[in-house]
Amino acid sequence: MREITLSKAVNEAIAEEMRRDPTTFLIGEDVAEAGTPFKVLSGLVEEFGTERVIDTPIAEPGFMGIAVGAALTGSRPIVDLMFGDFIFLIMDQLCNQAAKACYMSGGKLNVPLVLRTNLGATRRSAAQHSQSLHALVAHIPGLKVALPSSAYEAKGLMKTAIRDNNPVVIFEDKLMYQEKALVPEEEFLIPFGEANVKREGTDITLIGTSSMVQVAEAAAEQLASEGISAEVIDPRTIVPLDEATLLESVRKTSRAIVIDEGHQSFGTTAEIASRLNEKAFYHLDAPVLRMGAMDVPVPFSPALEDITVPTAEGVADNARKLCAGEMIHAA
Amino acid sequence: MPHEVIMPALGMAQDTGRIVSWLKQPGEAVASGDALFEVETDKATMEVEAAHDGYLTDVRAGAGEDVPVGNAVAMISDTPEDSGMTGNNAGAGADATNDPPDDAALPEGREVIMPALGMSQDSGTIVAWLVEAGAQVAADDPLFEVETDKSTVEVPAGHAGHVAALLAEAGEEVAVGAAVAVISAEKPAAPVQRKARAAPAETAPAKPARPAPSSVPKDGPAPVAPTAGGRILASPKARRLAAEQGLDLARLAEAGHPQPYHVKDLEVLRGMGQTRAATPGTDDFPMQITARVPATPGAEFHAWISAEGATAPPVPVLWAAFACGALRRARDAGNASLTVALTGVASPARKLADPDLHRLTQQVEAEETTGPALILRDFSDSAITGMRLSTPSAPAVTMGREGDDLIVTLDFTAAQIDEDQALAFITDFTARLSDPLRHLL
């Protein structure tokens, strides 16, 4: 197997699906001749032409609306939203139109649309270009949410998303585009709702999403040297969520930390922790901890920005406390 | 009795509604909930439903007519014929005299109804009356404040005149369309003021008391009960495992082991050993069998022995002999000597050396140090019919009395005798009590 970057993996997934299905097209800002955001889409306009790789004006609500309409009438658009932060501009098209059409038509309409965008801080992009807003999307019934944690997931999940008959939003971590992973050359898809147990352990379960899977794995490595056996799980999609795998792990380890780069309050970590509390209560020997991004606008100052996101050291520190029985706030 | 059909207020700023079309013909049967007519307001066209079962009669506003809000447009009567109970044409107020007999005492005048201020509103609560009964009002004077689920608004009198009646008190909830006041043209001699009638439909049935939520969660057994000293802090898993394994977290707390407790603290608890709480299925779990037998045969048997001239033993000793014989057979004990400890309210504590192997008239006290094979507690002269105290050192029979019956209770643990032996014992013992001659055979 070869190693390729996450950027290349996404490019391959889109190119393969566009070859496979002529109704698939790509639309967004700078996706074609103006050069491509994070250089992910290089070469696509040369192969598929400007009719299927469409540059748009800087008008997110407009091209998102065009894509929803195209999806409703038989095409399979892939919308490129340059920054996840811009999702606020297209909320009506996404949440009121795309997410609802299948439900409100009693299944007569489908919206086979992929919204491809990104998340992640520490790129020194400041508060309006550094947010991780997937929890906003996951809150809306009718939208699926995939969070690839490596080049392998980025390719497999993207292909599944493009073939899905209703809207899927994929958030890639913008700091991981140049990171490499083993990706098979032959075709493969990763089904939605199947978590990946990255590392087995017996003392604590670390559930990480997107780039936080790496943080969890680094923490597990530190903990292993101290005799604490941590299990690391990547849910891969948060809607649908593979509850069964998470619950099975927590019933085994009886402790868990959920790590995600969205803001901690009212976020992905809270939702997953709450489900574990509800469904594995009598198997818990400690409260399920949330570790999300600090509840502040992402600072521009690098020194400040770095402390707003969960780190391997922070995760390991909390895991030690949970395993030592120090984290029940007994009052 | 006929009921009025009024033009509803469908919007906040609505003064009149235009009847677009009638959906029922005069004389046609209607059921409550049937659409009667379509009305157009400044905002929408919608259907107005019948509030009563009956026949549509006295239609007095046709399609295309504008009707002031609150005015009657028809009646729903018991018969298909017009009731003739109205002299009001469209534009005139509803007449209070059209109301049922129990409103007969109301002064003449035009009713003010509880308006429908929202599409889904069934009733409104009168926040406050803004006028006194008997006061003079102009048509657009605010009459009262009404609160809906959405807002509080003032409702104008609608007619100029005098407030002849206030039919609901502040704080009361009134169904939409129900009359809340009467405005009369003449100054009323004695204005009426009263509470709203409790319409049956509005009287909510008393909510059945909700059963207390079960404290036993589906996912596991109930956590251990907190100690008298307060709640024990422990993780859900530690609590579950303790309950499953018969470990009492209170003992850790009593021993001063620092809380909160986690699974690893259960090891400490296991190390404390011995006096763990009994759980079902273990050897020291207390078990009990209760039986009821008539007291008369025993009493007659005792009287018979006494009549034969012998020195009859006290009745409890007789029972001890019966019980000892029954225990021998149940345990298949051969001629081994079975000591019976006897206690009771009326007799001193005694220890009898096998009352079954000795003659009834010659009881022998056992050595003080001998452990009893059976304990017999006589409470037949007291109000006590049974007891379970701390697990006794041997199977314990408690004799209680209830009227003409003896209540026989056997307390035992599996470590003492097994369940089959216990059942055989109690069956044999009660048979002897019912027919004491058996004992002699």
mmCIF file of N, CA, C and O in Angstrom, chain B residues 284-346:
data_model
loop_
_atom_site.group_PDB
_atom_site.id
_atom_site.type_symbol
_atom_site.label_atom_id
_atom_site.label_comp_id
_atom_site.label_asym_id
_atom_site.label_seq_id
_atom_site.Cartn_x
_atom_site.Cartn_y
_atom_site.Cartn_z
ATOM 1 N N ASP B 284 -26.366 -18.691 54.570
ATOM 2 C CA ASP B 284 -26.863 -18.001 55.757
ATOM 3 C C ASP B 284 -28.038 -17.074 55.459
ATOM 4 O O ASP B 284 -28.366 -16.211 56.252
ATOM 5 N N PHE B 285 -28.642 -17.246 54.290
ATOM 6 C CA PHE B 285 -29.800 -16.419 53.981
ATOM 7 C C PHE B 285 -31.007 -16.904 54.801
ATOM 8 O O PHE B 285 -31.326 -18.080 54.799
ATOM 9 N N PRO B 286 -31.647 -16.010 55.584
ATOM 10 C CA PRO B 286 -32.740 -16.446 56.452
ATOM 11 C C PRO B 286 -33.980 -16.853 55.644
ATOM 12 O O PRO B 286 -34.369 -16.160 54.722
ATOM 13 N N MET B 287 -34.558 -17.995 56.022
ATOM 14 C CA MET B 287 -35.773 -18.483 55.352
ATOM 15 C C MET B 287 -36.846 -18.720 56.404
ATOM 16 O O MET B 287 -36.549 -18.837 57.597
ATOM 17 N N GLN B 288 -38.087 -18.796 55.973
ATOM 18 C CA GLN B 288 -39.183 -18.883 56.932
ATOM 19 C C GLN B 288 -40.352 -19.668 56.355
ATOM 20 O O GLN B 288 -40.650 -19.552 55.168
ATOM 21 N N ILE B 289 -40.998 -20.501 57.205
ATOM 22 C CA ILE B 289 -42.229 -21.209 56.810
ATOM 23 C C ILE B 289 -43.252 -20.946 57.909
ATOM 24 O O ILE B 289 -42.928 -20.999 59.102
ATOM 25 N N THR B 290 -44.467 -20.633 57.505
ATOM 26 C CA THR B 290 -45.519 -20.380 58.488
ATOM 27 C C THR B 290 -46.682 -21.338 58.239
ATOM 28 O O THR B 290 -47.017 -21.617 57.086
ATOM 29 N N ALA B 291 -47.282 -21.854 59.317
ATOM 30 C CA ALA B 291 -48.444 -22.745 59.182
ATOM 31 C C ALA B 291 -49.477 -22.371 60.241
ATOM 32 O O ALA B 291 -49.166 -21.662 61.210
ATOM 33 N N ARG B 292 -50.713 -22.846 60.044
ATOM 34 C CA ARG B 292 -51.795 -22.539 60.979
ATOM 35 C C ARG B 292 -52.502 -23.859 61.302
ATOM 36 O O ARG B 292 -52.845 -24.623 60.388
ATOM 37 N N VAL B 293 -52.688 -24.133 62.587
ATOM 38 C CA VAL B 293 -53.399 -25.373 62.996
ATOM 39 C C VAL B 293 -54.401 -25.014 64.099
ATOM 40 O O VAL B 293 -54.180 -24.046 64.833
ATOM 41 N N PRO B 294 -55.492 -25.792 64.231
ATOM 42 C CA PRO B 294 -56.432 -25.543 65.319
ATOM 43 C C PRO B 294 -55.770 -25.862 66.665
ATOM 44 O O PRO B 294 -55.005 -26.824 66.777
ATOM 45 N N ALA B 295 -56.061 -25.035 67.666
ATOM 46 C CA ALA B 295 -55.438 -25.218 68.979
ATOM 47 C C ALA B 295 -56.152 -26.294 69.803
ATOM 48 O O ALA B 295 -55.568 -26.894 70.708
ATOM 49 N N THR B 296 -57.418 -26.550 69.497
ATOM 50 C CA THR B 296 -58.251 -27.430 70.340
ATOM 51 C C THR B 296 -57.696 -28.838 70.526
ATOM 52 O O THR B 296 -57.643 -29.328 71.670
ATOM 53 N N PRO B 297 -57.254 -29.528 69.470
ATOM 54 C CA PRO B 297 -56.806 -30.920 69.684
ATOM 55 C C PRO B 297 -55.686 -31.005 70.713
ATOM 56 O O PRO B 297 -55.703 -31.882 71.589
ATOM 57 N N GLY B 298 -54.760 -30.070 70.670
ATOM 58 C CA GLY B 298 -53.658 -30.068 71.630
ATOM 59 C C GLY B 298 -54.161 -29.859 73.047
ATOM 60 O O GLY B 298 -53.740 -30.534 74.000
ATOM 61 N N ALA B 299 -55.085 -28.899 73.194
ATOM 62 C CA ALA B 299 -55.625 -28.587 74.510
ATOM 63 C C ALA B 299 -56.373 -29.809 75.077
ATOM 64 O O ALA B 299 -56.253 -30.152 76.261
ATOM 65 N N GLU B 300 -57.155 -30.460 74.207
ATOM 66 C CA GLU B 300 -57.916 -31.644 74.641
ATOM 67 C C GLU B 300 -56.968 -32.771 75.054
ATOM 68 O O GLU B 300 -57.194 -33.475 76.043
ATOM 69 N N PHE B 301 -55.883 -32.925 74.288
ATOM 70 C CA PHE B 301 -54.883 -33.951 74.577
ATOM 71 C C PHE B 301 -54.245 -33.697 75.944
ATOM 72 O O PHE B 301 -54.108 -34.614 76.763
ATOM 73 N N HIS B 302 -53.931 -32.423 76.211
ATOM 74 C CA HIS B 302 -53.327 -32.048 77.482
ATOM 75 C C HIS B 302 -54.306 -32.334 78.628
ATOM 76 O O HIS B 302 -53.932 -32.903 79.673
ATOM 77 N N ALA B 303 -55.567 -31.983 78.424
ATOM 78 C CA ALA B 303 -56.599 -32.238 79.434
ATOM 79 C C ALA B 303 -56.743 -33.738 79.691
ATOM 80 O O ALA B 303 -56.912 -34.205 80.825
ATOM 81 N N TRP B 304 -56.628 -34.541 78.632
ATOM 82 C CA TRP B 304 -56.779 -35.992 78.740
ATOM 83 C C TRP B 304 -55.661 -36.594 79.580
ATOM 84 O O TRP B 304 -55.869 -37.398 80.476
ATOM 85 N N ILE B 305 -54.380 -36.125 79.311
ATOM 86 C CA ILE B 305 -53.252 -36.626 80.103
ATOM 87 C C ILE B 305 -53.462 -36.282 81.580
ATOM 88 O O ILE B 305 -53.291 -37.112 82.465
ATOM 89 N N SER B 306 -53.855 -35.018 81.823
ATOM 90 C CA SER B 306 -54.074 -34.585 83.196
ATOM 91 C C SER B 306 -55.165 -35.419 83.860
ATOM 92 O O SER B 306 -55.043 -35.825 85.023
ATOM 93 N N ALA B 307 -56.245 -35.737 83.130
ATOM 94 C CA ALA B 307 -57.377 -36.501 83.654
ATOM 95 C C ALA B 307 -56.949 -37.918 84.008
ATOM 96 O O ALA B 307 -57.506 -38.548 84.895
ATOM 97 N N GLU B 308 -55.901 -38.440 83.312
ATOM 98 C CA GLU B 308 -55.431 -39.780 83.596
ATOM 99 C C GLU B 308 -54.660 -39.836 84.912
ATOM 100 O O GLU B 308 -54.133 -40.867 85.279
ATOM 101 N N GLY B 309 -54.474 -38.648 85.529
ATOM 102 C CA GLY B 309 -53.849 -38.625 86.843
ATOM 103 C C GLY B 309 -52.361 -38.390 86.816
ATOM 104 O O GLY B 309 -51.747 -38.156 87.839
ATOM 105 N N ALA B 310 -51.817 -38.450 85.639
ATOM 106 C CA ALA B 310 -50.371 -38.255 85.574
ATOM 107 C C ALA B 310 -50.043 -36.782 85.791
ATOM 108 O O ALA B 310 -50.908 -35.925 85.667
ATOM 109 N N THR B 311 -48.806 -36.474 86.135
ATOM 110 C CA THR B 311 -48.376 -35.088 86.229
ATOM 111 C C THR B 311 -48.101 -34.595 84.807
ATOM 112 O O THR B 311 -47.048 -34.880 84.230
ATOM 113 N N ALA B 312 -49.080 -33.936 84.256
ATOM 114 C CA ALA B 312 -48.944 -33.525 82.857
ATOM 115 C C ALA B 312 -47.917 -32.420 82.745
ATOM 116 O O ALA B 312 -47.865 -31.532 83.597
ATOM 117 N N PRO B 313 -47.053 -32.484 81.709
ATOM 118 C CA PRO B 313 -46.089 -31.413 81.495
ATOM 119 C C PRO B 313 -46.824 -30.152 81.031
ATOM 120 O O PRO B 313 -47.938 -30.257 80.531
ATOM 121 N N PRO B 314 -46.188 -28.980 81.190
ATOM 122 C CA PRO B 314 -46.816 -27.772 80.629
ATOM 123 C C PRO B 314 -47.004 -27.919 79.114
ATOM 124 O O PRO B 314 -46.243 -28.668 78.470
ATOM 125 N N VAL B 315 -47.969 -27.202 78.607
ATOM 126 C CA VAL B 315 -48.263 -27.309 77.158
ATOM 127 C C VAL B 315 -47.026 -27.058 76.295
ATOM 128 O O VAL B 315 -46.753 -27.805 75.346
ATOM 129 N N PRO B 316 -46.194 -26.029 76.582
ATOM 130 C CA PRO B 316 -45.013 -25.814 75.733
ATOM 131 C C PRO B 316 -44.081 -27.024 75.707
ATOM 132 O O PRO B 316 -43.442 -27.289 74.675
ATOM 133 N N VAL B 317 -44.008 -27.745 76.794
ATOM 134 C CA VAL B 317 -43.149 -28.925 76.812
ATOM 135 C C VAL B 317 -43.739 -30.001 75.895
ATOM 136 O O VAL B 317 -43.022 -30.713 75.185
ATOM 137 N N LEU B 318 -45.059 -30.085 75.908
ATOM 138 C CA LEU B 318 -45.736 -31.008 74.996
ATOM 139 C C LEU B 318 -45.364 -30.672 73.547
ATOM 140 O O LEU B 318 -45.005 -31.529 72.740
ATOM 141 N N TRP B 319 -45.435 -29.377 73.227
ATOM 142 C CA TRP B 319 -45.079 -28.948 71.874
ATOM 143 C C TRP B 319 -43.616 -29.261 71.576
ATOM 144 O O TRP B 319 -43.278 -29.677 70.471
ATOM 145 N N ALA B 320 -42.742 -29.049 72.591
ATOM 146 C CA ALA B 320 -41.324 -29.324 72.387
ATOM 147 C C ALA B 320 -41.124 -30.804 72.037
ATOM 148 O O ALA B 320 -40.332 -31.144 71.157
ATOM 149 N N ALA B 321 -41.899 -31.675 72.718
ATOM 150 C CA ALA B 321 -41.788 -33.105 72.428
ATOM 151 C C ALA B 321 -42.259 -33.405 71.006
ATOM 152 O O ALA B 321 -41.614 -34.150 70.249
ATOM 153 N N PHE B 322 -43.391 -32.799 70.639
ATOM 154 C CA PHE B 322 -43.908 -33.000 69.256
ATOM 155 C C PHE B 322 -42.883 -32.523 68.232
ATOM 156 O O PHE B 322 -42.574 -33.214 67.259
ATOM 157 N N ALA B 323 -42.334 -31.327 68.479
ATOM 158 C CA ALA B 323 -41.389 -30.744 67.526
ATOM 159 C C ALA B 323 -40.125 -31.582 67.439
ATOM 160 O O ALA B 323 -39.574 -31.796 66.354
ATOM 161 N N CYS B 324 -39.688 -32.083 68.595
ATOM 162 C CA CYS B 324 -38.465 -32.874 68.601
ATOM 163 C C CYS B 324 -38.664 -34.161 67.785
ATOM 164 O O CYS B 324 -37.801 -34.558 67.001
ATOM 165 N N GLY B 325 -39.856 -34.784 67.947
ATOM 166 C CA GLY B 325 -40.156 -35.994 67.188
ATOM 167 C C GLY B 325 -40.209 -35.703 65.693
ATOM 168 O O GLY B 325 -39.682 -36.455 64.862
ATOM 169 N N ALA B 326 -40.822 -34.575 65.363
ATOM 170 C CA ALA B 326 -40.940 -34.214 63.939
ATOM 171 C C ALA B 326 -39.571 -33.931 63.345
ATOM 172 O O ALA B 326 -39.275 -34.308 62.212
ATOM 173 N N LEU B 327 -38.699 -33.271 64.146
ATOM 174 C CA LEU B 327 -37.361 -32.940 63.639
ATOM 175 C C LEU B 327 -36.534 -34.218 63.445
ATOM 176 O O LEU B 327 -35.816 -34.361 62.456
ATOM 177 N N ARG B 328 -36.706 -35.186 64.389
ATOM 178 C CA ARG B 328 -35.968 -36.439 64.256
ATOM 179 C C ARG B 328 -36.320 -37.122 62.937
ATOM 180 O O ARG B 328 -35.453 -37.565 62.193
ATOM 181 N N ARG B 329 -37.623 -37.149 62.671
ATOM 182 C CA ARG B 329 -38.030 -37.834 61.444
ATOM 183 C C ARG B 329 -37.572 -37.066 60.203
ATOM 184 O O ARG B 329 -37.057 -37.651 59.248
ATOM 185 N N ALA B 330 -37.726 -35.734 60.236
ATOM 186 C CA ALA B 330 -37.345 -34.925 59.066
ATOM 187 C C ALA B 330 -35.851 -35.058 58.775
ATOM 188 O O ALA B 330 -35.430 -35.111 57.628
ATOM 189 N N ARG B 331 -35.058 -35.115 59.863
ATOM 190 C CA ARG B 331 -33.607 -35.195 59.655
ATOM 191 C C ARG B 331 -33.112 -36.627 59.640
ATOM 192 O O ARG B 331 -31.909 -36.853 59.457
ATOM 193 N N ASP B 332 -34.048 -37.574 59.838
ATOM 194 C CA ASP B 332 -33.668 -38.988 59.853
ATOM 195 C C ASP B 332 -32.553 -39.200 60.882
ATOM 196 O O ASP B 332 -31.494 -39.777 60.573
ATOM 197 N N ALA B 333 -32.758 -38.689 62.104
ATOM 198 C CA ALA B 333 -31.684 -38.570 63.083
ATOM 199 C C ALA B 333 -31.513 -39.801 63.976
ATOM 200 O O ALA B 333 -30.682 -39.802 64.891
ATOM 201 N N GLY B 334 -32.325 -40.847 63.736
ATOM 202 C CA GLY B 334 -32.165 -42.064 64.544
ATOM 203 C C GLY B 334 -32.392 -41.783 66.013
ATOM 204 O O GLY B 334 -33.331 -41.076 66.392
ATOM 205 N N ASN B 335 -31.485 -42.294 66.872
ATOM 206 C CA ASN B 335 -31.662 -42.114 68.312
ATOM 207 C C ASN B 335 -30.743 -41.042 68.892
ATOM 208 O O ASN B 335 -30.568 -40.945 70.102
ATOM 209 N N ALA B 336 -30.140 -40.240 68.015
ATOM 210 C CA ALA B 336 -29.292 -39.158 68.500
ATOM 211 C C ALA B 336 -30.109 -38.239 69.382
ATOM 212 O O ALA B 336 -31.276 -37.994 69.132
ATOM 213 N N SER B 337 -29.485 -37.759 70.431
ATOM 214 C CA SER B 337 -30.209 -36.890 71.358
ATOM 215 C C SER B 337 -30.311 -35.475 70.796
ATOM 216 O O SER B 337 -29.312 -34.855 70.441
ATOM 217 N N LEU B 338 -31.543 -34.976 70.690
ATOM 218 C CA LEU B 338 -31.773 -33.637 70.142
ATOM 219 C C LEU B 338 -32.243 -32.729 71.267
ATOM 220 O O LEU B 338 -33.302 -32.924 71.849
ATOM 221 N N THR B 339 -31.411 -31.742 71.547
ATOM 222 C CA THR B 339 -31.753 -30.811 72.621
ATOM 223 C C THR B 339 -32.701 -29.736 72.093
ATOM 224 O O THR B 339 -32.519 -29.229 70.987
ATOM 225 N N VAL B 340 -33.726 -29.412 72.912
ATOM 226 C CA VAL B 340 -34.648 -28.348 72.508
ATOM 227 C C VAL B 340 -34.562 -27.221 73.525
ATOM 228 O O VAL B 340 -34.747 -27.438 74.723
ATOM 229 N N ALA B 341 -34.240 -26.012 73.025
ATOM 230 C CA ALA B 341 -34.238 -24.841 73.905
ATOM 231 C C ALA B 341 -35.625 -24.244 73.895
ATOM 232 O O ALA B 341 -36.217 -24.015 72.848
ATOM 233 N N LEU B 342 -36.164 -24.025 75.081
ATOM 234 C CA LEU B 342 -37.543 -23.566 75.195
ATOM 235 C C LEU B 342 -37.536 -22.162 75.794
ATOM 236 O O LEU B 342 -36.966 -21.918 76.841
ATOM 237 N N THR B 343 -38.170 -21.230 75.137
ATOM 238 C CA THR B 343 -38.319 -19.878 75.696
ATOM 239 C C THR B 343 -39.770 -19.465 75.515
ATOM 240 O O THR B 343 -40.513 -20.098 74.764
ATOM 241 N N GLY B 344 -40.170 -18.445 76.219
ATOM 242 C CA GLY B 344 -41.548 -17.999 76.032
ATOM 243 C C GLY B 344 -41.888 -16.913 77.014
ATOM 244 O O GLY B 344 -41.111 -16.590 77.918
ATOM 245 N N VAL B 345 -43.058 -16.350 76.844
ATOM 246 C CA VAL B 345 -43.461 -15.252 77.711
ATOM 247 C C VAL B 345 -43.899 -15.760 79.089
ATOM 248 O O VAL B 345 -43.701 -15.107 80.092
ATOM 249 N N ALA B 346 -44.502 -16.972 79.106
ATOM 250 C CA ALA B 346 -45.113 -17.429 80.357
ATOM 251 C C ALA B 346 -44.214 -18.378 81.137
ATOM 252 O O ALA B 346 -44.432 -18.609 82.314
#
